[in-house]
PDB file of C-alpha atoms in Angstrom:
ATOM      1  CA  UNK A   8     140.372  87.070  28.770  1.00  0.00           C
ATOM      2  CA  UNK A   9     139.684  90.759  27.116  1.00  0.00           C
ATOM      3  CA  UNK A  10     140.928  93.903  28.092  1.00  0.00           C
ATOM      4  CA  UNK A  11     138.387  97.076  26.957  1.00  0.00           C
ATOM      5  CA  UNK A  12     139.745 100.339  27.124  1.00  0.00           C
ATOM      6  CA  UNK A  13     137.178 103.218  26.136  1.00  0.00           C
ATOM      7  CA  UNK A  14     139.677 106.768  25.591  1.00  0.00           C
ATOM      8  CA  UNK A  15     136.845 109.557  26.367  1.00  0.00           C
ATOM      9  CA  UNK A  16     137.044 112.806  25.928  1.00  0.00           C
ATOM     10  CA  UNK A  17     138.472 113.986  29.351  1.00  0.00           C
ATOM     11  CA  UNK A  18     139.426 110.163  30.826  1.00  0.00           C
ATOM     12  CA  UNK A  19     140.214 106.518  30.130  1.00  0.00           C
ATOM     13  CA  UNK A  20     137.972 103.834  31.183  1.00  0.00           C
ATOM     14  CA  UNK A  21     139.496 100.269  31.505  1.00  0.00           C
ATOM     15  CA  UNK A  22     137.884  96.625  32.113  1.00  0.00           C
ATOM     16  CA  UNK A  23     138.625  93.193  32.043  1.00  0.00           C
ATOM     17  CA  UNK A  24     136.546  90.368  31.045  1.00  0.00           C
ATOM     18  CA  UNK A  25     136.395  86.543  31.366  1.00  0.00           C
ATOM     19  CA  UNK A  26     133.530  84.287  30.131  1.00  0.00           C
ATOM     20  CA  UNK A  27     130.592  87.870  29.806  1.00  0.00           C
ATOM     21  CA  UNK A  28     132.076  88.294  33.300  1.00  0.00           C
ATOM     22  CA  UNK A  29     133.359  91.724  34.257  1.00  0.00           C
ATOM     23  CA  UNK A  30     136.487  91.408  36.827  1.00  0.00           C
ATOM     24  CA  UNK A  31     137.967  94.526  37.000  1.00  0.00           C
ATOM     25  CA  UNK A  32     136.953  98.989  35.969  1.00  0.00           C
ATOM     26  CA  UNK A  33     139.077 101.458  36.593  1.00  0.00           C
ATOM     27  CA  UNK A  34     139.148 104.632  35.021  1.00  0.00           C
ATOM     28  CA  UNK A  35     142.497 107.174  34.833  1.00  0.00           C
ATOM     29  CA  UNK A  36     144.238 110.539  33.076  1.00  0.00           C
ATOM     30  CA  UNK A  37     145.919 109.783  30.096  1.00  0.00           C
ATOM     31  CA  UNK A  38     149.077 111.021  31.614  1.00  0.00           C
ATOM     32  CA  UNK A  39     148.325 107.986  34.084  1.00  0.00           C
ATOM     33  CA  UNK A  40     147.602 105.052  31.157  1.00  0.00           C
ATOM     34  CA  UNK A  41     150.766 103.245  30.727  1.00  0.00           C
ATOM     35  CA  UNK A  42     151.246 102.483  34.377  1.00  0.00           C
ATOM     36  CA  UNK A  43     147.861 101.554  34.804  1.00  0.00           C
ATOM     37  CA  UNK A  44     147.424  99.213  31.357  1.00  0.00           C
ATOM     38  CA  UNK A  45     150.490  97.569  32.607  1.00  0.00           C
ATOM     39  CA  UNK A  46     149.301  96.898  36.462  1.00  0.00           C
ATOM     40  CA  UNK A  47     146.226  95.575  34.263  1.00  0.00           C
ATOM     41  CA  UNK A  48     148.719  92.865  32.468  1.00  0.00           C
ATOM     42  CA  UNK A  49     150.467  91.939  35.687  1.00  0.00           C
ATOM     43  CA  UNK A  50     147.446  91.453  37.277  1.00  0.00           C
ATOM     44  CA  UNK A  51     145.952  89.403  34.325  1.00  0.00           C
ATOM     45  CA  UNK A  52     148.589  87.712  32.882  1.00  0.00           C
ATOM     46  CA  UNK A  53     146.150  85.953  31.231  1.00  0.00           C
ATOM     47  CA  UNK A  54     144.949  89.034  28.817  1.00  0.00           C
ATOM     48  CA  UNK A  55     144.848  87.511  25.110  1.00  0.00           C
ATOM     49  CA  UNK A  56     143.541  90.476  23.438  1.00  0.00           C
ATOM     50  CA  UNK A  57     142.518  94.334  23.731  1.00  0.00           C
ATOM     51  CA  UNK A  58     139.557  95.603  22.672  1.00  0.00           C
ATOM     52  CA  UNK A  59     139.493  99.936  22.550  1.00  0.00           C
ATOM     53  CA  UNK A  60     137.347 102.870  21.204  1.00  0.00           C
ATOM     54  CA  UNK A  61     138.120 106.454  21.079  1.00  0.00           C
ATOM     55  CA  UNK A  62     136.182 109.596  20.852  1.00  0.00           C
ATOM     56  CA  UNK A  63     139.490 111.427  20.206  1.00  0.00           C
ATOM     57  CA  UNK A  64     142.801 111.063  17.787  1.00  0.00           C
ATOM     58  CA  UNK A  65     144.366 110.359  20.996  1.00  0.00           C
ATOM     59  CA  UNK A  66     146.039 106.004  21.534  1.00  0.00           C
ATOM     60  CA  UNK A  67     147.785 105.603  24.728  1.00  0.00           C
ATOM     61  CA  UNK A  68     151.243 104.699  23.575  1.00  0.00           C
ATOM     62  CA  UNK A  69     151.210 101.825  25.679  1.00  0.00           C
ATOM     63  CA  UNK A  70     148.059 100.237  23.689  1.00  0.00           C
ATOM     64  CA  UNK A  71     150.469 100.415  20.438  1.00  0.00           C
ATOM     65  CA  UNK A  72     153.346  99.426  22.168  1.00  0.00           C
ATOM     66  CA  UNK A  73     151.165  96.353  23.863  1.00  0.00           C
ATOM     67  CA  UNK A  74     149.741  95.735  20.047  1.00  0.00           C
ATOM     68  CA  UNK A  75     153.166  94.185  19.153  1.00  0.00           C
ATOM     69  CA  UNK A  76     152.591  91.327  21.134  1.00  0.00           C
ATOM     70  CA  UNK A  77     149.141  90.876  21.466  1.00  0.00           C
ATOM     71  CA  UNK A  78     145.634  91.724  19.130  1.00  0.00           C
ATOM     72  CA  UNK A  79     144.040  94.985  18.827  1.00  0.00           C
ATOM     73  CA  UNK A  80     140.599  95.350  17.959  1.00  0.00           C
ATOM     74  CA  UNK A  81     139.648  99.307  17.276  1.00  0.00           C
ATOM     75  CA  UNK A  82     135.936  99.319  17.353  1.00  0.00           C
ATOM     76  CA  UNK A  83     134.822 102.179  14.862  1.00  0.00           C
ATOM     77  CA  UNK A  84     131.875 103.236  12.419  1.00  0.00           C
ATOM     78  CA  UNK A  85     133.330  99.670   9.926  1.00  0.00           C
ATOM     79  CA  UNK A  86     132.371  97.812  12.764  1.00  0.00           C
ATOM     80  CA  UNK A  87     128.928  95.165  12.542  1.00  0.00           C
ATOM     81  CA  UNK A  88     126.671  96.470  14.564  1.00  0.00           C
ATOM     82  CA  UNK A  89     123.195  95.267  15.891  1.00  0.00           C
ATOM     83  CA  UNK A  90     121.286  98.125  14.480  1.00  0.00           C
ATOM     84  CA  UNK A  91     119.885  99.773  11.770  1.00  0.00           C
ATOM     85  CA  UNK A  92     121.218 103.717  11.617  1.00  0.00           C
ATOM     86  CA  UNK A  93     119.040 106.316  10.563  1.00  0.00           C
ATOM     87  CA  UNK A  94     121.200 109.117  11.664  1.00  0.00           C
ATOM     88  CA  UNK A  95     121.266 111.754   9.431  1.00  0.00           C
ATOM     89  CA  UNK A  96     125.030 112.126   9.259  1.00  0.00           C
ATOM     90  CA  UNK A  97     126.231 108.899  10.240  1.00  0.00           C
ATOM     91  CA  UNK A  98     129.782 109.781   9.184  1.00  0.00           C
ATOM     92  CA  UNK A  99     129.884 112.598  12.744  1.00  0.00           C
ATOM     93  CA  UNK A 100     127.933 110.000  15.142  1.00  0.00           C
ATOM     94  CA  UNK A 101     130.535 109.475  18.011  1.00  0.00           C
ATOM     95  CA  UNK A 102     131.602 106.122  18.196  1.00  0.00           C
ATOM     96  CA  UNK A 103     130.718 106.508  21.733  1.00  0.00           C
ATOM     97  CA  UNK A 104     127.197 106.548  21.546  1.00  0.00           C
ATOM     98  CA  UNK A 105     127.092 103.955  18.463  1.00  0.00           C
ATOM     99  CA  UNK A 106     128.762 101.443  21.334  1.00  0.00           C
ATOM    100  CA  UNK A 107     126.402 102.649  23.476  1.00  0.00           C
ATOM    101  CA  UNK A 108     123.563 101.727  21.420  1.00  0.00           C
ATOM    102  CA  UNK A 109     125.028  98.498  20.578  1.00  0.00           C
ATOM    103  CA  UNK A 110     124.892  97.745  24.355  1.00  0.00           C
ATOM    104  CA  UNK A 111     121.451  98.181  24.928  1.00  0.00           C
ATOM    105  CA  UNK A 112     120.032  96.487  21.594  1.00  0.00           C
ATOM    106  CA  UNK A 113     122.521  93.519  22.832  1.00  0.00           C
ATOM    107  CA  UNK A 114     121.330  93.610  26.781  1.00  0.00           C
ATOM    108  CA  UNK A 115     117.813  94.862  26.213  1.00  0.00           C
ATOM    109  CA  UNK A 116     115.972  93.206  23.763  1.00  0.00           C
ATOM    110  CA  UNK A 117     112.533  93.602  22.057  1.00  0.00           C
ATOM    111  CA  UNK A 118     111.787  97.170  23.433  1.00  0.00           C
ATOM    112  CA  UNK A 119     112.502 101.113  23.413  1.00  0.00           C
ATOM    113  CA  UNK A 120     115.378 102.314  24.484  1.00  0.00           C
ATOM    114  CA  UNK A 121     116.586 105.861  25.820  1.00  0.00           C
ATOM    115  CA  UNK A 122     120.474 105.665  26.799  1.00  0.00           C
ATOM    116  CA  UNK A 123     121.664 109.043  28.764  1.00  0.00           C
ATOM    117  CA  UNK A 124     125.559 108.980  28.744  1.00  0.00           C
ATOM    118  CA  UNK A 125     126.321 111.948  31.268  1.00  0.00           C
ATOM    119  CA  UNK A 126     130.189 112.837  30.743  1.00  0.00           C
ATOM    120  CA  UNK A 127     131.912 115.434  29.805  1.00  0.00           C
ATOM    121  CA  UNK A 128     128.788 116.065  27.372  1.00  0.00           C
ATOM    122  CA  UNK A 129     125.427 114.531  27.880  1.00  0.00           C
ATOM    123  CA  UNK A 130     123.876 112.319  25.002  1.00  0.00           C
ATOM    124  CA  UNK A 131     120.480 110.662  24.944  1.00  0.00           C
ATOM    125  CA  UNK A 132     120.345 108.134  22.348  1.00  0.00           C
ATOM    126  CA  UNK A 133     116.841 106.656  21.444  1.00  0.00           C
ATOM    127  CA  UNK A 134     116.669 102.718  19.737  1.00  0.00           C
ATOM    128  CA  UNK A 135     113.648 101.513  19.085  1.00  0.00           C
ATOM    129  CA  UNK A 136     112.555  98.052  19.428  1.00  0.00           C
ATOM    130  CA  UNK A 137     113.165  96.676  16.060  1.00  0.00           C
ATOM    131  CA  UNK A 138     116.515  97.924  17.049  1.00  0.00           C
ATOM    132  CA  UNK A 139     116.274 101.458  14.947  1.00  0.00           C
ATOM    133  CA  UNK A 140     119.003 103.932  16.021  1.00  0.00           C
ATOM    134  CA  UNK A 141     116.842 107.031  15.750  1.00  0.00           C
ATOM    135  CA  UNK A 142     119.417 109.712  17.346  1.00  0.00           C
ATOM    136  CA  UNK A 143     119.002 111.948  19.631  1.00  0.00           C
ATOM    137  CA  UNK A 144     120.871 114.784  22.011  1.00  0.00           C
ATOM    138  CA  UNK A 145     123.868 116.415  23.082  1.00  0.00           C
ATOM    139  CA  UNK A 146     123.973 118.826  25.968  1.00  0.00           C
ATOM    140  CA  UNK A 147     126.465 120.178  27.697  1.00  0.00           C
ATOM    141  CA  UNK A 148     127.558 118.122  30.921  1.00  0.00           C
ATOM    142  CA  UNK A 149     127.552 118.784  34.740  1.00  0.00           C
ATOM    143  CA  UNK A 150     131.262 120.056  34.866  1.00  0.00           C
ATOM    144  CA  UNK A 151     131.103 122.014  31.629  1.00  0.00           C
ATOM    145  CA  UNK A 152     127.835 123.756  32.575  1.00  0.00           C
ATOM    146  CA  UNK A 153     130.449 125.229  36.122  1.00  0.00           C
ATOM    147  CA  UNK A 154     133.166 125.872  34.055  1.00  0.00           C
ATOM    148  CA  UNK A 155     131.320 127.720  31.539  1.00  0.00           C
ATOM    149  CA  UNK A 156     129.643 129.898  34.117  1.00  0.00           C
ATOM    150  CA  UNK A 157     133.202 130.375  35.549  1.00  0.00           C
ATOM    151  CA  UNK A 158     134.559 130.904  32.254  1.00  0.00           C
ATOM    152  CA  UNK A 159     132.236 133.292  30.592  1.00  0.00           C
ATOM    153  CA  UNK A 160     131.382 135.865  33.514  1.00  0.00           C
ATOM    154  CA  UNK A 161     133.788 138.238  35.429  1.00  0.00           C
ATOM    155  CA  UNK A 162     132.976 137.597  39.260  1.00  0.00           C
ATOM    156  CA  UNK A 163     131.238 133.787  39.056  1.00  0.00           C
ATOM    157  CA  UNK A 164     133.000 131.274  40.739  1.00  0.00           C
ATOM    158  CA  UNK A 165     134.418 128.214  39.739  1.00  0.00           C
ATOM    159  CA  UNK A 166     132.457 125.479  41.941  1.00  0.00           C
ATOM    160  CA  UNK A 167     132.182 121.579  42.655  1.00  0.00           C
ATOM    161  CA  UNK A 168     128.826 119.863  42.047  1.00  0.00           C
ATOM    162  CA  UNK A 169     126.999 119.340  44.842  1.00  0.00           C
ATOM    163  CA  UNK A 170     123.613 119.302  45.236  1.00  0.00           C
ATOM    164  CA  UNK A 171     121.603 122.202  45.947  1.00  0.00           C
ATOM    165  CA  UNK A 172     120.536 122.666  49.814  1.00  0.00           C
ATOM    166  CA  UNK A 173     116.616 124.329  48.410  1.00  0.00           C
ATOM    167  CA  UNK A 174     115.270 125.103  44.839  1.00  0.00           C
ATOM    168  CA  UNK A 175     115.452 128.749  45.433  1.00  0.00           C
ATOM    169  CA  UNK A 176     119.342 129.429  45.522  1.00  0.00           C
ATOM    170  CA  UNK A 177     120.121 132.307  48.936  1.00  0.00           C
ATOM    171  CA  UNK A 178     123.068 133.071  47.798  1.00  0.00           C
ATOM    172  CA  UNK A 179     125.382 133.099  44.645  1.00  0.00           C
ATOM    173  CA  UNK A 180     126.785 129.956  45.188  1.00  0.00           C
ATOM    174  CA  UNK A 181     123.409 128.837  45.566  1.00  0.00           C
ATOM    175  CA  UNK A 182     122.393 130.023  42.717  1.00  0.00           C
ATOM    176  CA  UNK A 183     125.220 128.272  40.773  1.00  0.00           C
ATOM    177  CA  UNK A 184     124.228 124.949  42.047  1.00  0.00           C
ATOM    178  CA  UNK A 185     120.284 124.882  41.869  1.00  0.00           C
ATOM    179  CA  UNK A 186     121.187 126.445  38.034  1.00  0.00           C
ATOM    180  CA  UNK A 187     123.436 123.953  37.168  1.00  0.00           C
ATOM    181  CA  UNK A 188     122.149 120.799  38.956  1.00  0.00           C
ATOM    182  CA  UNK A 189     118.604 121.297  39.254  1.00  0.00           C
ATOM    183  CA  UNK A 190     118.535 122.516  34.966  1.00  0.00           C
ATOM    184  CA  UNK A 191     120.546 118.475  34.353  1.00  0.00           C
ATOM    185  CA  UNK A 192     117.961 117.067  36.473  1.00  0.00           C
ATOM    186  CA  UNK A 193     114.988 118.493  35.016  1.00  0.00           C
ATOM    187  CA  UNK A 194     116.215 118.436  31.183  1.00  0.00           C
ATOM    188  CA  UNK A 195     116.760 114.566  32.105  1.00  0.00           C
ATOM    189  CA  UNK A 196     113.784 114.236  33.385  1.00  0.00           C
ATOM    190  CA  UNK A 197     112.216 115.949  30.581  1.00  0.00           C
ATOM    191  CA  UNK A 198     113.369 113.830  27.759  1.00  0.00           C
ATOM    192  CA  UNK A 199     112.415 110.587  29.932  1.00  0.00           C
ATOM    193  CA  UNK A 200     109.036 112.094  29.922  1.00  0.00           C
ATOM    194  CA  UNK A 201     108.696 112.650  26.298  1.00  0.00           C
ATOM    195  CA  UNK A 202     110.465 109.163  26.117  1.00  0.00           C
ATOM    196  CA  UNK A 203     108.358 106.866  27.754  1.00  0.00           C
ATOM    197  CA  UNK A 204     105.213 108.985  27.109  1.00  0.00           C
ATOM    198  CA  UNK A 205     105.328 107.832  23.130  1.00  0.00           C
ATOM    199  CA  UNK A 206     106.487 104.275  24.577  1.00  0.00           C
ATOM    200  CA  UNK A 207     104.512 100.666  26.021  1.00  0.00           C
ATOM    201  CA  UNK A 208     107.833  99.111  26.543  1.00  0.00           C
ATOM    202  CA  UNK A 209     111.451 100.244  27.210  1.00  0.00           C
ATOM    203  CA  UNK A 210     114.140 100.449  29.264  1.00  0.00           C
ATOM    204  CA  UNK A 211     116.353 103.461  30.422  1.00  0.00           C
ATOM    205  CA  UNK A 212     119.938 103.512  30.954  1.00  0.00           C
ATOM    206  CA  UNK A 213     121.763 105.977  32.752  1.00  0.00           C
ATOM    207  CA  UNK A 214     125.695 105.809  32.419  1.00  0.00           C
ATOM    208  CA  UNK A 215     129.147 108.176  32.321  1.00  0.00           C
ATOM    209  CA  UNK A 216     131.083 109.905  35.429  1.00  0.00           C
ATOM    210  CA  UNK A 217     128.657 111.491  36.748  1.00  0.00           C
ATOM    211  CA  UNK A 218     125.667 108.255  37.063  1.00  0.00           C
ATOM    212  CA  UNK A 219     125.880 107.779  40.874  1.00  0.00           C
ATOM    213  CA  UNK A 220     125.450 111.747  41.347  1.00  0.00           C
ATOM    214  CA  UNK A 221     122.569 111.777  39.033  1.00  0.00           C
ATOM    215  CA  UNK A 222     121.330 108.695  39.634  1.00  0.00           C
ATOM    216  CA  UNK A 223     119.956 109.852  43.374  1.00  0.00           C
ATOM    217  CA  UNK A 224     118.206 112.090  42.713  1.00  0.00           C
ATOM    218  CA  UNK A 225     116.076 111.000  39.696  1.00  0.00           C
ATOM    219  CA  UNK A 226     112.681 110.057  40.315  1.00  0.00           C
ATOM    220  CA  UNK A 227     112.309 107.709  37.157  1.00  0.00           C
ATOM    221  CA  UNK A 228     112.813 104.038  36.950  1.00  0.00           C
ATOM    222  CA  UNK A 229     116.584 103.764  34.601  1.00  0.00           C
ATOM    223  CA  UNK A 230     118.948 101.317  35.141  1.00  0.00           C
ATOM    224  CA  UNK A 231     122.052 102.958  36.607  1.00  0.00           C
ATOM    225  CA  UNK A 232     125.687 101.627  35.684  1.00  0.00           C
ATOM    226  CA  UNK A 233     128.305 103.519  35.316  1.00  0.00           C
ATOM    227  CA  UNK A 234     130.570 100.977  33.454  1.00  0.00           C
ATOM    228  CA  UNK A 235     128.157 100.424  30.610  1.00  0.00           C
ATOM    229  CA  UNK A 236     130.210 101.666  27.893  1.00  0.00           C
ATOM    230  CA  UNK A 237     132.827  99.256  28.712  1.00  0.00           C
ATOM    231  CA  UNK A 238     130.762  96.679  29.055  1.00  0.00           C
ATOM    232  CA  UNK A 239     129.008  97.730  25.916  1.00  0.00           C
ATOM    233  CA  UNK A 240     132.342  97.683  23.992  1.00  0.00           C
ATOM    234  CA  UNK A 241     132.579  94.088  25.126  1.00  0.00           C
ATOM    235  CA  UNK A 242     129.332  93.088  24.196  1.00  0.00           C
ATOM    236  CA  UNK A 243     129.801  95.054  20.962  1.00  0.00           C
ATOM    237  CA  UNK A 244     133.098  93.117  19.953  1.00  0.00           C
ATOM    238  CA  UNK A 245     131.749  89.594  20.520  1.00  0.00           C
ATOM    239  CA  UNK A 246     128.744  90.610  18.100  1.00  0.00           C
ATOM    240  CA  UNK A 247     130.987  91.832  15.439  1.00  0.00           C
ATOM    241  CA  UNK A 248     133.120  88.556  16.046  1.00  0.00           C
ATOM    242  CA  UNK A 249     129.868  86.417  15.591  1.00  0.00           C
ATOM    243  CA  UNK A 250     128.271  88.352  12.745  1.00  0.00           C
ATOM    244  CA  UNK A 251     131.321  89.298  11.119  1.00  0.00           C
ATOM    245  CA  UNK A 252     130.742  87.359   7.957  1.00  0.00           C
TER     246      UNK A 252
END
């Protein structure tokens, strides 16, 4: 039995796995980890081993603290992974969206693949079917699109996302919303376009807070899951563990 533990930029994502079999997600604040990694090990005494990855210089003092007792695997750029990397500086590719990759050479095989991580920043990641990492995006996120807008003006608002009511925005709040929401949805469905216009076969994957949101409201065929990164990690480890040597 695995714990993963992904430390983003803004939250902490947490699963545990038996036999390729997610049981538990839950995501938290990192002022919130240490009581819930250790509801995770009471619930699971079984737990023989944590697997993490962080975007930031930032371990939860309870994942040292539970290192004493138990492995820790830190998945980072030393890690095997299924694919080739072209990126250009391969040193400053988050370790994010090299998991990410990982994950969908691992769980989609023989094809193209666009992955569209929409967090606190949005990636698209492109793989190609001989399992290629080619690169690909980042864009500002949902959240960081309203705060900037907030941020940056005298009299804007600070808002909640919520889907525009008509594509013409009546008011400013309006405005804010068909700006912000209907500019994501477009720019995604853009690059899945351009994607799957140069592509026979592929797959698209759609993960990060803000899937379900999204994932309404796009007209494209992409596989929606919010926990892919964790279960990417996951998938990652067991390849490194297999391919190690």
């Amino acid at each position: 039995m695995l714990l993963v533990i992904d430390v983003g930029n803004t939250r902490i994502k947490a699963a545990v796995f038996e036999n390729n079999t997610r049981l538990i997600a839950v995501a938290f604040g990192q002022d919130d980890a240490g009581k819930q990694l250790q509801r995770l090990f009471h619930q699971f005494q079984q737990i023989q081993a944590i697997v993490t990855s962080s975007v930031t210089n930032y371990i939860p003092t309870t994942i040292q603290d539970l290192g004493k007792e138990i492995p820790i695997y830190q998945i980072s750029q030393h890690t095997k992974f299924p694919f080739i990397n072209q990126y250009a500086t391969p040193n400053t590719l988050g370790i994010d969206r090299m998991v990410l990759a990982a994950g969908a050479v691992l769980q989609f095989p023989n094809q193209d693949r666009l992955v569209i991580d929409a967090g606190t920043c949005i990636t698209y990641d492109y793989i190609t079917a001989d399992n290629v990492y080619l690169g690909g995006a980042i864009a500002p996120g949902i959240h960081m699109r309203y705060n900037a807008l907030h941020d940056y003006t005298a009299k804007l608002p600070l808002l909640t996302p919520q889907y525009p009511k008509q594509t013409i925005g009546n008011s400013t709040q309006e405005s804010i919303h068909v700006g912000v929401v209907q500019g994501v949805l477009h720019e995604i469905e853009s690059t899945i376009t351009a994607f799957t216009t140069s592509s026979k076969s592929f797959s698209i994957i759609l993960t990060g807070g803000d899937t379900e949101f999204l994932a309404k409201r796009l007209k494209n065929t992409i596989f929606a899951n919010s926990n892919f990164l964790l279960e990417s990690l996951y998938y990652t480890y067991q390849y490194h563990i297999q391919n190690a040597y």
